[in-house]
mmCIF file of C-alpha atoms and ligand atoms in Angstrom:
data_model
loop_
_atom_site.group_PDB
_atom_site.id
_atom_site.type_symbol
_atom_site.label_atom_id
_atom_site.label_comp_id
_atom_site.label_asym_id
_atom_site.label_seq_id
_atom_site.Cartn_x
_atom_site.Cartn_y
_atom_site.Cartn_z
ATOM 1 C CA MET A 1 104.165 61.581 79.445
ATOM 2 C CA ASN A 2 101.487 60.940 76.826
ATOM 3 C CA ARG A 3 103.153 63.268 74.333
ATOM 4 C CA GLU A 4 106.533 61.631 74.936
ATOM 5 C CA LEU A 5 105.009 58.174 74.442
ATOM 6 C CA ALA A 6 103.351 59.247 71.215
ATOM 7 C CA GLU A 7 106.698 60.608 69.984
ATOM 8 C CA ARG A 8 108.516 57.394 70.892
ATOM 9 C CA LEU A 9 105.853 55.384 69.092
ATOM 10 C CA GLN A 10 106.290 57.512 65.971
ATOM 11 C CA THR A 11 110.081 57.121 66.189
ATOM 12 C CA VAL A 12 109.777 53.323 66.359
ATOM 13 C CA LEU A 13 107.269 53.221 63.499
ATOM 14 C CA ASP A 14 109.644 55.427 61.472
ATOM 15 C CA ARG A 15 112.511 52.989 62.194
ATOM 16 C CA ILE A 16 110.367 50.082 61.016
ATOM 17 C CA ARG A 17 109.235 51.872 57.846
ATOM 18 C CA ALA A 18 112.814 52.989 57.087
ATOM 19 C CA ALA A 19 114.081 49.420 57.479
ATOM 20 C CA GLU A 20 111.303 48.122 55.204
ATOM 21 C CA ARG A 21 112.425 50.549 52.503
ATOM 22 C CA ARG A 22 116.128 49.917 53.006
ATOM 23 C CA PHE A 23 115.774 46.133 52.760
ATOM 24 C CA GLY A 24 113.183 45.984 50.010
ATOM 25 C CA ARG A 25 110.328 44.843 52.209
ATOM 26 C CA PRO A 26 106.783 45.802 51.174
ATOM 27 C CA PRO A 27 105.527 48.870 53.064
ATOM 28 C CA GLY A 28 103.479 47.814 56.081
ATOM 29 C CA SER A 29 104.728 44.207 56.020
ATOM 30 C CA VAL A 30 106.306 44.493 59.483
ATOM 31 C CA ARG A 31 104.007 44.853 62.479
ATOM 32 C CA LEU A 32 104.857 46.371 65.856
ATOM 33 C CA LEU A 33 104.160 44.496 69.077
ATOM 34 C CA ALA A 34 104.604 46.815 72.068
ATOM 35 C CA VAL A 35 106.224 44.799 74.870
ATOM 36 C CA SER A 36 104.591 46.173 78.002
ATOM 37 C CA LYS A 37 105.996 43.891 80.732
ATOM 38 C CA THR A 38 106.634 45.870 83.950
ATOM 39 C CA ARG A 39 104.728 48.903 82.551
ATOM 40 C CA PRO A 40 101.598 50.041 84.406
ATOM 41 C CA ALA A 41 98.136 49.919 82.848
ATOM 42 C CA ASP A 42 97.883 53.695 82.481
ATOM 43 C CA THR A 43 101.078 53.734 80.408
ATOM 44 C CA ILE A 44 99.621 51.042 78.159
ATOM 45 C CA ALA A 45 96.390 53.046 77.879
ATOM 46 C CA ALA A 46 98.392 56.110 76.862
ATOM 47 C CA LEU A 47 100.193 54.207 74.108
ATOM 48 C CA ALA A 48 96.863 52.775 72.982
ATOM 49 C CA ALA A 49 95.482 56.319 72.801
ATOM 50 C CA ALA A 50 98.424 57.158 70.526
ATOM 51 C CA GLY A 51 97.308 54.382 68.170
ATOM 52 C CA GLN A 52 99.089 51.199 69.274
ATOM 53 C CA ARG A 53 96.816 48.138 69.456
ATOM 54 C CA CYS A 54 99.018 45.043 69.972
ATOM 55 C CA PHE A 55 100.735 44.483 73.319
ATOM 56 C CA GLY A 56 103.047 41.712 74.501
ATOM 57 C CA GLU A 57 103.354 40.460 78.082
ATOM 58 C CA ASN A 58 105.780 37.980 79.702
ATOM 59 C CA TYR A 59 104.387 37.362 83.174
ATOM 60 C CA LEU A 60 100.896 35.938 83.433
ATOM 61 C CA GLN A 61 99.945 37.261 86.844
ATOM 62 C CA GLU A 62 101.060 40.791 86.055
ATOM 63 C CA ALA A 63 99.386 40.631 82.645
ATOM 64 C CA SER A 64 96.049 39.400 84.021
ATOM 65 C CA VAL A 65 95.709 42.367 86.363
ATOM 66 C CA LYS A 66 96.491 44.895 83.627
ATOM 67 C CA MET A 67 94.296 43.175 81.040
ATOM 68 C CA ALA A 68 91.347 43.339 83.429
ATOM 69 C CA GLU A 69 91.973 47.055 84.000
ATOM 70 C CA LEU A 70 92.160 47.679 80.253
ATOM 71 C CA ALA A 71 89.280 45.398 79.228
ATOM 72 C CA ALA A 72 87.269 48.315 77.836
ATOM 73 C CA LEU A 73 89.935 48.994 75.190
ATOM 74 C CA ASP A 74 90.044 46.972 71.982
ATOM 75 C CA LEU A 75 93.587 45.636 72.411
ATOM 76 C CA GLU A 76 95.226 42.499 71.012
ATOM 77 C CA TRP A 77 97.282 40.680 73.649
ATOM 78 C CA HIS A 78 100.279 38.453 72.877
ATOM 79 C CA PHE A 79 101.909 36.182 75.449
ATOM 80 C CA ILE A 80 105.688 36.119 74.891
ATOM 81 C CA GLY A 81 107.145 34.752 78.151
ATOM 82 C CA PRO A 82 108.093 31.294 79.395
ATOM 83 C CA ILE A 83 105.018 29.074 79.890
ATOM 84 C CA GLN A 84 104.430 26.788 82.850
ATOM 85 C CA ALA A 85 102.082 23.898 82.097
ATOM 86 C CA ASN A 86 99.790 24.785 84.997
ATOM 87 C CA LYS A 87 99.271 28.326 83.605
ATOM 88 C CA THR A 88 98.059 27.426 80.131
ATOM 89 C CA ARG A 89 94.335 27.799 80.851
ATOM 90 C CA LEU A 90 94.552 31.502 81.643
ATOM 91 C CA ILE A 91 96.702 32.075 78.581
ATOM 92 C CA ALA A 92 94.282 30.154 76.351
ATOM 93 C CA GLU A 93 91.354 32.172 77.677
ATOM 94 C CA ALA A 94 92.812 35.673 77.591
ATOM 95 C CA PHE A 95 95.334 36.050 74.763
ATOM 96 C CA SER A 96 95.091 36.223 70.955
ATOM 97 C CA TRP A 97 98.648 35.069 70.300
ATOM 98 C CA VAL A 98 101.332 33.017 72.047
ATOM 99 C CA HIS A 99 104.902 33.414 70.731
ATOM 100 C CA SER A 100 106.718 31.209 73.211
ATOM 101 C CA VAL A 101 105.439 27.668 72.631
ATOM 102 C CA ASP A 102 108.467 25.404 72.893
ATOM 103 C CA ARG A 103 107.055 21.947 73.633
ATOM 104 C CA PRO A 104 104.163 19.868 72.305
ATOM 105 C CA LYS A 105 102.619 19.389 75.731
ATOM 106 C CA ILE A 106 102.079 23.134 76.094
ATOM 107 C CA ALA A 107 100.469 23.320 72.650
ATOM 108 C CA GLU A 108 98.148 20.407 73.428
ATOM 109 C CA ARG A 109 97.003 22.047 76.635
ATOM 110 C CA LEU A 110 96.462 25.437 74.954
ATOM 111 C CA SER A 111 94.374 23.790 72.238
ATOM 112 C CA ALA A 112 92.288 21.797 74.707
ATOM 113 C CA GLN A 113 91.706 24.875 76.865
ATOM 114 C CA ARG A 114 90.987 27.430 74.145
ATOM 115 C CA PRO A 115 87.317 28.428 74.615
ATOM 116 C CA GLU A 116 84.979 27.571 71.724
ATOM 117 C CA ARG A 117 83.561 31.104 71.666
ATOM 118 C CA LEU A 118 86.992 32.510 70.709
ATOM 119 C CA PRO A 119 88.814 32.160 67.366
ATOM 120 C CA PRO A 120 91.745 29.729 67.276
ATOM 121 C CA LEU A 121 94.771 30.855 69.279
ATOM 122 C CA ASN A 122 97.601 32.128 67.049
ATOM 123 C CA ILE A 123 100.858 30.337 67.787
ATOM 124 C CA CYS A 124 104.541 30.904 67.090
ATOM 125 C CA LEU A 125 107.042 28.224 68.030
ATOM 126 C CA GLN A 126 110.033 29.581 69.906
ATOM 127 C CA VAL A 127 113.286 28.228 68.481
ATOM 128 C CA ASN A 128 116.638 28.245 70.246
ATOM 129 C CA ILE A 129 118.595 29.559 67.304
ATOM 130 C CA GLY A 130 122.354 29.604 67.654
ATOM 131 C CA ARG A 131 123.876 29.951 71.097
ATOM 132 C CA GLU A 132 121.123 31.602 73.077
ATOM 133 C CA PRO A 133 121.730 32.416 76.711
ATOM 134 C CA SER A 134 118.341 31.009 77.739
ATOM 135 C CA LYS A 135 117.439 27.350 77.664
ATOM 136 C CA HIS A 136 114.071 28.152 76.138
ATOM 137 C CA GLY A 137 113.142 27.200 72.630
ATOM 138 C CA LEU A 138 113.008 24.164 70.384
ATOM 139 C CA GLU A 139 116.137 22.811 68.783
ATOM 140 C CA GLU A 140 116.201 23.505 65.058
ATOM 141 C CA ALA A 141 116.274 19.778 64.302
ATOM 142 C CA GLU A 142 113.028 19.058 66.152
ATOM 143 C CA THR A 143 111.078 22.070 64.921
ATOM 144 C CA LEU A 144 109.502 20.503 61.807
ATOM 145 C CA ALA A 145 108.059 17.562 63.721
ATOM 146 C CA VAL A 146 106.670 19.805 66.449
ATOM 147 C CA ALA A 147 105.278 22.235 63.872
ATOM 148 C CA ARG A 148 103.427 19.384 62.149
ATOM 149 C CA ALA A 149 101.958 18.229 65.460
ATOM 150 C CA VAL A 150 100.925 21.747 66.489
ATOM 151 C CA SER A 151 99.345 22.512 63.118
ATOM 152 C CA ALA A 152 97.077 19.484 63.592
ATOM 153 C CA LEU A 153 95.638 20.762 66.889
ATOM 154 C CA PRO A 154 92.083 21.986 66.356
ATOM 155 C CA ARG A 155 91.969 25.147 68.467
ATOM 156 C CA LEU A 156 95.376 26.524 67.478
ATOM 157 C CA ARG A 157 96.539 28.274 64.323
ATOM 158 C CA LEU A 158 100.250 27.866 63.782
ATOM 159 C CA ARG A 159 101.522 31.151 62.321
ATOM 160 C CA GLY A 160 105.316 30.886 62.417
ATOM 161 C CA LEU A 161 108.505 31.016 64.434
ATOM 162 C CA MET A 162 109.977 33.243 67.121
ATOM 163 C CA ALA A 163 113.529 33.635 68.456
ATOM 164 C CA ILE A 164 115.471 35.743 70.940
ATOM 165 C CA PRO A 165 119.102 35.603 69.777
ATOM 166 C CA ALA A 166 121.985 36.441 72.076
ATOM 167 C CA PRO A 167 122.640 40.200 72.043
ATOM 168 C CA SER A 168 125.261 41.396 69.616
ATOM 169 C CA SER A 169 126.195 44.916 68.556
ATOM 170 C CA ALA A 170 127.590 44.201 65.075
ATOM 171 C CA PHE A 171 124.938 44.339 62.373
ATOM 172 C CA ALA A 172 126.229 41.328 60.407
ATOM 173 C CA ALA A 173 126.379 39.241 63.578
ATOM 174 C CA GLN A 174 122.828 40.296 64.461
ATOM 175 C CA ARG A 175 121.568 39.191 61.050
ATOM 176 C CA GLU A 176 123.047 35.702 61.202
ATOM 177 C CA PRO A 177 120.626 34.049 63.682
ATOM 178 C CA PHE A 178 117.660 35.804 62.069
ATOM 179 C CA ALA A 179 118.756 34.441 58.687
ATOM 180 C CA ARG A 180 118.835 30.959 60.196
ATOM 181 C CA LEU A 181 115.336 31.331 61.608
ATOM 182 C CA ARG A 182 114.109 32.534 58.226
ATOM 183 C CA ALA A 183 115.769 29.573 56.480
ATOM 184 C CA LEU A 184 114.142 27.207 58.963
ATOM 185 C CA GLN A 185 110.757 28.849 58.327
ATOM 186 C CA GLU A 186 111.275 28.385 54.577
ATOM 187 C CA ARG A 187 111.977 24.678 55.097
ATOM 188 C CA LEU A 188 108.745 24.350 57.070
ATOM 189 C CA ILE A 189 106.805 26.125 54.328
ATOM 190 C CA ALA A 190 108.403 23.865 51.712
ATOM 191 C CA ALA A 191 107.220 20.914 53.805
ATOM 192 C CA GLY A 192 103.648 22.129 53.395
ATOM 193 C CA LEU A 193 102.994 24.263 56.477
ATOM 194 C CA ALA A 194 101.143 27.545 55.844
ATOM 195 C CA LEU A 195 103.185 30.012 57.903
ATOM 196 C CA ASP A 196 103.098 33.791 57.598
ATOM 197 C CA THR A 197 104.833 35.134 60.719
ATOM 198 C CA LEU A 198 108.431 35.590 61.798
ATOM 199 C CA SER A 199 108.452 37.094 65.307
ATOM 200 C CA MET A 200 111.923 38.552 65.575
ATOM 201 C CA GLY A 201 113.619 41.833 66.411
ATOM 202 C CA MET A 202 113.749 43.840 69.637
ATOM 203 C CA THR A 203 114.884 47.397 70.409
ATOM 204 C CA ASP A 204 118.565 46.800 69.646
ATOM 205 C CA ASP A 205 118.267 44.539 66.608
ATOM 206 C CA LEU A 206 115.035 45.378 64.852
ATOM 207 C CA GLU A 207 116.732 46.556 61.628
ATOM 208 C CA ALA A 208 118.708 43.304 61.350
ATOM 209 C CA ALA A 209 115.505 41.323 61.944
ATOM 210 C CA ILE A 210 113.623 43.262 59.255
ATOM 211 C CA ALA A 211 116.529 42.746 56.848
ATOM 212 C CA GLU A 212 116.025 38.992 57.346
ATOM 213 C CA GLY A 213 112.272 38.902 56.954
ATOM 214 C CA SER A 214 110.721 39.712 60.333
ATOM 215 C CA THR A 215 106.972 40.335 60.120
ATOM 216 C CA LEU A 216 106.423 41.101 63.805
ATOM 217 C CA THR A 217 108.929 43.068 65.899
ATOM 218 C CA ARG A 218 108.654 42.943 69.696
ATOM 219 C CA ILE A 219 109.707 46.327 71.089
ATOM 220 C CA GLY A 220 109.799 47.448 74.726
ATOM 221 C CA THR A 221 112.660 49.783 75.623
ATOM 222 C CA ALA A 222 112.459 52.015 72.538
ATOM 223 C CA LEU A 223 108.789 52.686 73.296
ATOM 224 C CA PHE A 224 108.720 52.935 77.084
ATOM 225 C CA GLY A 225 112.311 53.681 78.114
ATOM 226 C CA PRO A 226 114.637 51.420 80.137
ATOM 227 C CA ARG A 227 113.033 48.860 82.472
ATOM 228 C CA ALA A 228 113.665 49.202 86.214
HETATM 229 C C1 PLP B 1 111.401 42.090 76.979
HETATM 230 C C2 PLP B 1 111.214 41.395 75.684
HETATM 231 C C3 PLP B 1 111.220 42.098 74.461
HETATM 232 C C4 PLP B 1 111.485 43.579 74.343
HETATM 233 O O1 PLP B 1 112.835 43.886 74.510
HETATM 234 P P1 PLP B 1 113.401 45.383 74.351
HETATM 235 O O2 PLP B 1 114.853 45.183 74.195
HETATM 236 O O3 PLP B 1 113.012 46.130 75.579
HETATM 237 O O4 PLP B 1 112.780 45.974 73.130
HETATM 238 C C5 PLP B 1 110.972 41.373 73.308
HETATM 239 N N1 PLP B 1 110.742 40.041 73.331
HETATM 240 C C6 PLP B 1 110.719 39.338 74.470
HETATM 241 C C7 PLP B 1 110.455 37.881 74.439
HETATM 242 C C8 PLP B 1 110.972 39.992 75.681
HETATM 243 O O5 PLP B 1 110.973 39.273 76.818
#
C-alpha cells in the first residue's frame, strides 16, 4: 500500500513536471494538493511519509476527525468543499487555505473568526466559469467587486481564483474554461489586486490546467485510486 502510494505520487509529480516543460512553465511553478476526501487518516499518513505535505478536504466533519488524528504531522490543510455559514468557525481555526469562497458573507465570517495567533487565512474565490454542473461559484461579472471586498478583510489573504469546470475529454475543450479563469485573474491583477494562485486542474484535466497557468492542481483519484 505505502509503496503503491509512493509510486502514484511520483507518477503525478512526473505528470506535473512534464506539463510544466511542455507548456513553457517554470520548473516547480505548479504545486500539488492531494485531495484526500473519503480517504482514511492512515492513507494520508502514508502519502505524507512519501513526501506530500498539502492535503485538501471537502467535508468539514470528516476532515476534523482526520486532522485531529494527524495533528502530530506537519501538514498544510486546504478546505475545498462547499461552505455553510454556520461552519466557518471550524474552518477558520483549522485550515491554512480555503479555495471555495463564493460569497462575501462567508469571507467576512472567516476573517472575523480567524484566530489572532494564526497567520491570515489564504483564500481563493471559486468562480462558476462556463456552464458548470454545480451552482457553486461566483459569476464572472461579480468577481472583481467581491475580490476587492475580500482583499480588504484583515484576517484573510486573497491569493487567487479556483474553478471546477464541467468534465470534458477533448484537450482543447478542457483548456477553454481554464483560459477564461486565467483571463479573469489577469483582469483582477490589472485592477491592482496582488494575486499569485490559480487553483485549477484535477486528475482528468491537469495538463490542460497547467497549459493555461494553473499554480495549484487538486488531485485525488490519480493519487489514491477511484473513490467508493
Ligand atoms: C474531489 C475533488 C478534486 C479531486 O478530483 P479527482 O478527479 O479525484 O482528482 C479536486 N477538486 C475538488 C473541489 C474536488 O471536490
